[in-house]
Structure formats: structure tokens, C-alpha cells
PDB file of C-alpha atoms in Angstrom:
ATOM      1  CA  UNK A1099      -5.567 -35.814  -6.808  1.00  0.00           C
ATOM      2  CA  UNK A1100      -7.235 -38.364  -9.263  1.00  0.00           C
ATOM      3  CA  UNK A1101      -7.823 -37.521 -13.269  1.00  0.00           C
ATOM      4  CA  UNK A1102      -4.261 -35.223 -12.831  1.00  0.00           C
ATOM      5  CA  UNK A1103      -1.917 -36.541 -15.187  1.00  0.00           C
ATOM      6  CA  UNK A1104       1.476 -37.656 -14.319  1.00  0.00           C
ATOM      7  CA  UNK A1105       1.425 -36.259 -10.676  1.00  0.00           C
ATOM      8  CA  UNK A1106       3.811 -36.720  -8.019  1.00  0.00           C
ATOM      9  CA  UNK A1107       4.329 -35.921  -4.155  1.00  0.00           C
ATOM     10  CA  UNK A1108       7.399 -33.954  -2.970  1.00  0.00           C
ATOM     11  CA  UNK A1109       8.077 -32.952   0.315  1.00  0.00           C
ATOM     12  CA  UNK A1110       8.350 -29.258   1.391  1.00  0.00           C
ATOM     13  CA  UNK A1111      12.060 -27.713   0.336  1.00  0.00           C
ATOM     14  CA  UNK A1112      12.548 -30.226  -2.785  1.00  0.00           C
ATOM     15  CA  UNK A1113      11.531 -28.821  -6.058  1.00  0.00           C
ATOM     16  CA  UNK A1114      12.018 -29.919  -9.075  1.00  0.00           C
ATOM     17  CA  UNK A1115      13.079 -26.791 -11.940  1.00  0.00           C
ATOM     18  CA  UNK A1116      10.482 -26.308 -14.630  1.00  0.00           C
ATOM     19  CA  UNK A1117       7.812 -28.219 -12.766  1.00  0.00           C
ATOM     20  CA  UNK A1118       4.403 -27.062 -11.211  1.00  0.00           C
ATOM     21  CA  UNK A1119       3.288 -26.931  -7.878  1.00  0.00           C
ATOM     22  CA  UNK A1120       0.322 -26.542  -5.827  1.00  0.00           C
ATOM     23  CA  UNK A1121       0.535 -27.381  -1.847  1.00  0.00           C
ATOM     24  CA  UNK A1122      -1.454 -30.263  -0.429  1.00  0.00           C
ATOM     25  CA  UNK A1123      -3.744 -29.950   2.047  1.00  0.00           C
ATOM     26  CA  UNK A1124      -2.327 -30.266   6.183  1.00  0.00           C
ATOM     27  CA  UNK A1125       1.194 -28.902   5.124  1.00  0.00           C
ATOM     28  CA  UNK A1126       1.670 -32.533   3.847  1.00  0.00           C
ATOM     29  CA  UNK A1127       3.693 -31.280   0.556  1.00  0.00           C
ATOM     30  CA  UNK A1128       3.407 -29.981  -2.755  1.00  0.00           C
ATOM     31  CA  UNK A1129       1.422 -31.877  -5.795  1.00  0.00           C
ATOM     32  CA  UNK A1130       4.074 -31.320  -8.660  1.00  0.00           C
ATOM     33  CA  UNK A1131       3.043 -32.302 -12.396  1.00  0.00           C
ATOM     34  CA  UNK A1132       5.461 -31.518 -15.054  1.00  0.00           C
ATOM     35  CA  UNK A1133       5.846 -32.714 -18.571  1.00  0.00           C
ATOM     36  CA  UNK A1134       7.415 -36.195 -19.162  1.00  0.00           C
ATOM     37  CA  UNK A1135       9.082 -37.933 -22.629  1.00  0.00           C
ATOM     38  CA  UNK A1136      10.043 -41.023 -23.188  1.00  0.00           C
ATOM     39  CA  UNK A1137      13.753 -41.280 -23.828  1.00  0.00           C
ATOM     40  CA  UNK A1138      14.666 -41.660 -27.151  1.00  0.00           C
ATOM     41  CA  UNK A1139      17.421 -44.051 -25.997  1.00  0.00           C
ATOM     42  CA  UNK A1140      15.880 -46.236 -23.251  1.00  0.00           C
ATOM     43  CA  UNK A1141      12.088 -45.310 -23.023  1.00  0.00           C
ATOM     44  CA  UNK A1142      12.231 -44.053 -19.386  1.00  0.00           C
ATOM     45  CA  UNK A1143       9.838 -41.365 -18.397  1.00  0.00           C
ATOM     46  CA  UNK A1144      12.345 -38.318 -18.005  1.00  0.00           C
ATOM     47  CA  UNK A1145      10.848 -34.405 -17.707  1.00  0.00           C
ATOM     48  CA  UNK A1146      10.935 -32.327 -20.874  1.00  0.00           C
ATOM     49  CA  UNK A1147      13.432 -30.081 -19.372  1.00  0.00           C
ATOM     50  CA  UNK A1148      16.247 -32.625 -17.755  1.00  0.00           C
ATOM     51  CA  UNK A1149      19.651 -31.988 -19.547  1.00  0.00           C
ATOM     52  CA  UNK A1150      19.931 -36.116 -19.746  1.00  0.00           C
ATOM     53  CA  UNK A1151      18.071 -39.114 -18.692  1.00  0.00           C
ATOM     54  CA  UNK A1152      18.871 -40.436 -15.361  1.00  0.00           C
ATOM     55  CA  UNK A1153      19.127 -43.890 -16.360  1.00  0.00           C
ATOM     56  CA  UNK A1154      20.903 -43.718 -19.848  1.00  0.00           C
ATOM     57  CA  UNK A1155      22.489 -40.517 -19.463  1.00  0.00           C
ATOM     58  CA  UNK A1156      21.499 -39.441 -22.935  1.00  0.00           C
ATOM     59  CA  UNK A1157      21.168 -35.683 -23.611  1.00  0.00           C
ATOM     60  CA  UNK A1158      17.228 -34.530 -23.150  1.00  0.00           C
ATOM     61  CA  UNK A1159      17.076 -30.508 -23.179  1.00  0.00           C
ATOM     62  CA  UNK A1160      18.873 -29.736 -26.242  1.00  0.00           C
ATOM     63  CA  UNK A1161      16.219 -27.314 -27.712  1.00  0.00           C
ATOM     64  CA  UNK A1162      18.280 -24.086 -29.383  1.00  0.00           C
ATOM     65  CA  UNK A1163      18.636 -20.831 -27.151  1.00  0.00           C
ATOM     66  CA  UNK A1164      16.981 -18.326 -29.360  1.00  0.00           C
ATOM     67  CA  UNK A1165      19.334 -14.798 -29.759  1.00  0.00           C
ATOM     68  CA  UNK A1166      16.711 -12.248 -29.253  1.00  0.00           C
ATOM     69  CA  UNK A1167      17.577  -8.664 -30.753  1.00  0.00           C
ATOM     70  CA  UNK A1168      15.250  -5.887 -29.997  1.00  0.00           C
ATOM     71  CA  UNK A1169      14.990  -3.178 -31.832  1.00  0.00           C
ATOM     72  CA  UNK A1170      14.176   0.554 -30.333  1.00  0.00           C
ATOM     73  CA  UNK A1171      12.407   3.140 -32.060  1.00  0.00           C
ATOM     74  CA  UNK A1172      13.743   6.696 -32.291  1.00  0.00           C
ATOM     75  CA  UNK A1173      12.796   9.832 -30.161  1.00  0.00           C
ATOM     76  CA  UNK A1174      10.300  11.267 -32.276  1.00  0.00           C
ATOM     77  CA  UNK A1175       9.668   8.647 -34.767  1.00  0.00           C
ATOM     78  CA  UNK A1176       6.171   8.193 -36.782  1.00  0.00           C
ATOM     79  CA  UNK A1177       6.989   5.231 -38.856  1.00  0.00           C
ATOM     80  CA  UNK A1178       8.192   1.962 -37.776  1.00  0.00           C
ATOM     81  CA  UNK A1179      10.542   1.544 -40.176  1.00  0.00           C
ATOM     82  CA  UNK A1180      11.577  -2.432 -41.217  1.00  0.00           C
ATOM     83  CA  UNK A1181      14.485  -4.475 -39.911  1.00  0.00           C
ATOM     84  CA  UNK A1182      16.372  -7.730 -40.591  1.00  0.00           C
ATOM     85  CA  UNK A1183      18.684  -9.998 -39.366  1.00  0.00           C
ATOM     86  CA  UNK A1184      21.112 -12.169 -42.025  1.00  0.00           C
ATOM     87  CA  UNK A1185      23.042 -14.763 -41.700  1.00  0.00           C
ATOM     88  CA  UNK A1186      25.238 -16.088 -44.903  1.00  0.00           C
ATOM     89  CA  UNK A1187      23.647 -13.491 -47.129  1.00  0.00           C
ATOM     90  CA  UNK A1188      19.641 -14.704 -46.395  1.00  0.00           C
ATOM     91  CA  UNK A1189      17.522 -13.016 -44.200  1.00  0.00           C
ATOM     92  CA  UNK A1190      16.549 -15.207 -41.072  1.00  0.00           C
ATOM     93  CA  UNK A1191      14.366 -12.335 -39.065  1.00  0.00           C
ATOM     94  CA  UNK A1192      12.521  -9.633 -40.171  1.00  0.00           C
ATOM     95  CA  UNK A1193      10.375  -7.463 -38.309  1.00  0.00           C
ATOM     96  CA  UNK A1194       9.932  -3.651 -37.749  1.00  0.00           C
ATOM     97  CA  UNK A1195      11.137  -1.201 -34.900  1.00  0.00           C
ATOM     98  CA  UNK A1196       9.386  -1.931 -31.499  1.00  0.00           C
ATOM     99  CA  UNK A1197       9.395  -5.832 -32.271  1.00  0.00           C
ATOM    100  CA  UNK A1198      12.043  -7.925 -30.765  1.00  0.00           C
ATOM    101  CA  UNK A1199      13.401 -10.412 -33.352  1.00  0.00           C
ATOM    102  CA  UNK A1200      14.204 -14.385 -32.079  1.00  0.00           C
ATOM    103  CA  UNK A1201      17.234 -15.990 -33.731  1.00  0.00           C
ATOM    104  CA  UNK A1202      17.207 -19.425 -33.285  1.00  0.00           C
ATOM    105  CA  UNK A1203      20.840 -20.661 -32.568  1.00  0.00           C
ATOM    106  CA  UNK A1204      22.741 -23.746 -31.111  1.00  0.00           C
ATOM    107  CA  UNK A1205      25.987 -22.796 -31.592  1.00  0.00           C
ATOM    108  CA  UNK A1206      28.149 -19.469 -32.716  1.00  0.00           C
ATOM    109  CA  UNK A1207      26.337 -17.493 -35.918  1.00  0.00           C
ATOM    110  CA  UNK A1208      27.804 -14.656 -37.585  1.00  0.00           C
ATOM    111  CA  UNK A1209      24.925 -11.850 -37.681  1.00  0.00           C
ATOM    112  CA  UNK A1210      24.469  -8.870 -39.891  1.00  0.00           C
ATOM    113  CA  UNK A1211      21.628  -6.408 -38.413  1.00  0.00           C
ATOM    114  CA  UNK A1212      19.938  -4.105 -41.089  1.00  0.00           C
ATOM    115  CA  UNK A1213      17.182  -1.295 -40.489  1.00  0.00           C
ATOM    116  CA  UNK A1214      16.147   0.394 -43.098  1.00  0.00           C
ATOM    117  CA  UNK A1215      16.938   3.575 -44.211  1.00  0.00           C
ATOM    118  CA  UNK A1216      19.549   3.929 -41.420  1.00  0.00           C
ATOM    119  CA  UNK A1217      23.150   3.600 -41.725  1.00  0.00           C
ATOM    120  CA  UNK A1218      25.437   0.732 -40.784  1.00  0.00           C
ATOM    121  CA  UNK A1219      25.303  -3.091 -41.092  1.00  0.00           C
ATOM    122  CA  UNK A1220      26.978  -4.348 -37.320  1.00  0.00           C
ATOM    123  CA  UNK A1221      28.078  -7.845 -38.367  1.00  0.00           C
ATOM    124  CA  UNK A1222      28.988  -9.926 -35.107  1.00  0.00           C
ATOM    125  CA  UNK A1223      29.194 -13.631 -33.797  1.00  0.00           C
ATOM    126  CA  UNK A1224      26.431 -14.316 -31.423  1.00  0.00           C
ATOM    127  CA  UNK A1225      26.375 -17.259 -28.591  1.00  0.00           C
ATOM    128  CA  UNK A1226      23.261 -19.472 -27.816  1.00  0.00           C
ATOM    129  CA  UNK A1227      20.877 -17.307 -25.750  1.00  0.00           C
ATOM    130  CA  UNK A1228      22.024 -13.984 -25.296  1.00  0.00           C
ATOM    131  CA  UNK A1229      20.594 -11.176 -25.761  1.00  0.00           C
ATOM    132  CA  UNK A1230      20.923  -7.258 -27.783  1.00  0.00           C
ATOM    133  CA  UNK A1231      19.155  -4.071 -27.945  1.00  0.00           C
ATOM    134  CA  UNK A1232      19.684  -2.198 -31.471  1.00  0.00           C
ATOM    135  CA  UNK A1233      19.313   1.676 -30.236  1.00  0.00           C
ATOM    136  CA  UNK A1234      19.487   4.613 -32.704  1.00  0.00           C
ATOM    137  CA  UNK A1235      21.956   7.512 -32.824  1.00  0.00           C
ATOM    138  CA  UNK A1236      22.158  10.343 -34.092  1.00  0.00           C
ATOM    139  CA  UNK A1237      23.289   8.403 -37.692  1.00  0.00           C
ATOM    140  CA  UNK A1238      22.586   4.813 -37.711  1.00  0.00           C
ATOM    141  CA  UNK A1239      22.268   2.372 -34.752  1.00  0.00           C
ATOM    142  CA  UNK A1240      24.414   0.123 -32.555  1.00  0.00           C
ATOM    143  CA  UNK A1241      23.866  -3.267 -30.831  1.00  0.00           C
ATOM    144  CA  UNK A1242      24.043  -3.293 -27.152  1.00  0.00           C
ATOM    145  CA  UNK A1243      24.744  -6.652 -24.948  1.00  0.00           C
ATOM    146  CA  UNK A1244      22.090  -6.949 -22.261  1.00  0.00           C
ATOM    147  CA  UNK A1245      20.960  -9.245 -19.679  1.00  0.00           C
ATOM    148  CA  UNK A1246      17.404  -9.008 -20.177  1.00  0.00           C
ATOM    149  CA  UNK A1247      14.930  -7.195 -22.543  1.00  0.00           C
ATOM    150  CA  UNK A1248      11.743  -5.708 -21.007  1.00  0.00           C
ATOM    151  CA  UNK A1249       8.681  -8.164 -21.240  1.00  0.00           C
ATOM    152  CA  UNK A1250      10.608 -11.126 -22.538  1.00  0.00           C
TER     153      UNK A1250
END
């Protein structure tokens, strides 16, 4: 297990979220090695993806939750035509059909989803990681919750 940075030992049925593991050899364990910070408050070693430090209790895992949107492509559609996402009046995303467009957010935004050449503007308030499809109609498009987009 020498030259593996930052390595630990944990026995069989303890694992550690967001860490990775290979077993040791005689059913002895795992080997887990995960990224660790220094606290910004203390300077303990804490992983990258604890909510807070166990000594200080400071929060750790505060990176945003992206909103992803993807965006379907009609039937029998040649082009991919060009979307956007605003926010205030300035575009924040921009992409075409077939992409799937990540909206970083850490709290509530108010959206407005354009594609071009299509009818309607859906204006809504999105939360911190969730997710929409924008599917095509017969005129325009509408935004549909889901729990998870294919290959994301």
C-alpha cells in the first residue's frame, strides 16, 4: 500500500460515501483513498465531500447543485435548432437541441427557457439540483420535472 496517497483501512460493511475502494488481500478490508482539504476554519484534514468538519463543525460540501435542462429534438427534425436559458434578462446557458444545458444554482432562480423558432417562453423558479426535459409539441415546447436524464 506504500506511494498511495492519503490511504486508509476500513473494515468490511463501513464505507465511507464518495470514497474509493479496493479490497485487501485475506478478506482483511477495503483500502479506501478519497480526497482530503484542509478546513478553512481549523486546518483538519476533512474529505472533499463531508457536509462539515468533524472537529469545527464548519460547512465543507457547499458546491452549487447544477439545474440541468435537456432539451429533445423533434420527430423528424434535420436541424438542431439553438436554445437558451435566462435569468434576469441575460442568457446563462445556451446550447442547441440534443444538448442538456447545466444551470448552476444554490438557491431558488427564476428561469425563462427559449428555443428558437418555437413558440413559448416557460418562465419558472427552479430548486438546487433538479432536473427538466424541454419536449416539443405540436406548437412550441413544455418543461417536464424528472428524476433523472439519460446519461447524466
Amino acid at each position: 500500500m506504500e506511494g498511495l496517497p492519503r490511504l486508509g483501512v476500513v473494515e468490511s460493511g463501513c464505507r465511507i460515501p464518495g470514497a474509493a475502494y479496493s479490497a485487501l488481500p485475506g478478506g482483511l478490508g477495503y483500502a479506501v483513498s478519497m480526497a482530503l482539504i484542509a478546513c478553512p476554519e481549523c486546518g483538519s484534514e476533512v474529505s472533499e465531500k463531508a457536509p462539515a468538519c468533524p472537529k469545527c463543525g464548519v460547512p465543507i460540501a457547499s458546491a452549487p447543485k447544477d439545474v440541468l435542462i435537456h432539451f429533445d429534438k423533434a420527430g423528424n427534425q434535420v436541424f438542431n435548432i439553438g436554445c437558451s436559458v435566462s435569468s434576469g434578462g441575460q442568457v446563462i446557458a445556451s446550447g442547441k437541441q440534443g444538448d442538456t444545458l447545466r444551470i448552476p444554482c444554490t438557491e431558488p432562480l427564476e428561469i425563462e427557457v427559449k428555443v428558437k423558432g418555437w413558440f413559448g417562453k416557460p418562465k419558472l423558479v427552479v430548486e438546487p439540483g433538479e432536473r427538466y426535459n424541454a419536449k416539443p409539441r405540436r406548437v412550441g415546447f413544455y418543461l417536464e420535472k424528472v428524476d433523472h436524464i439519460a446519461g447524466i
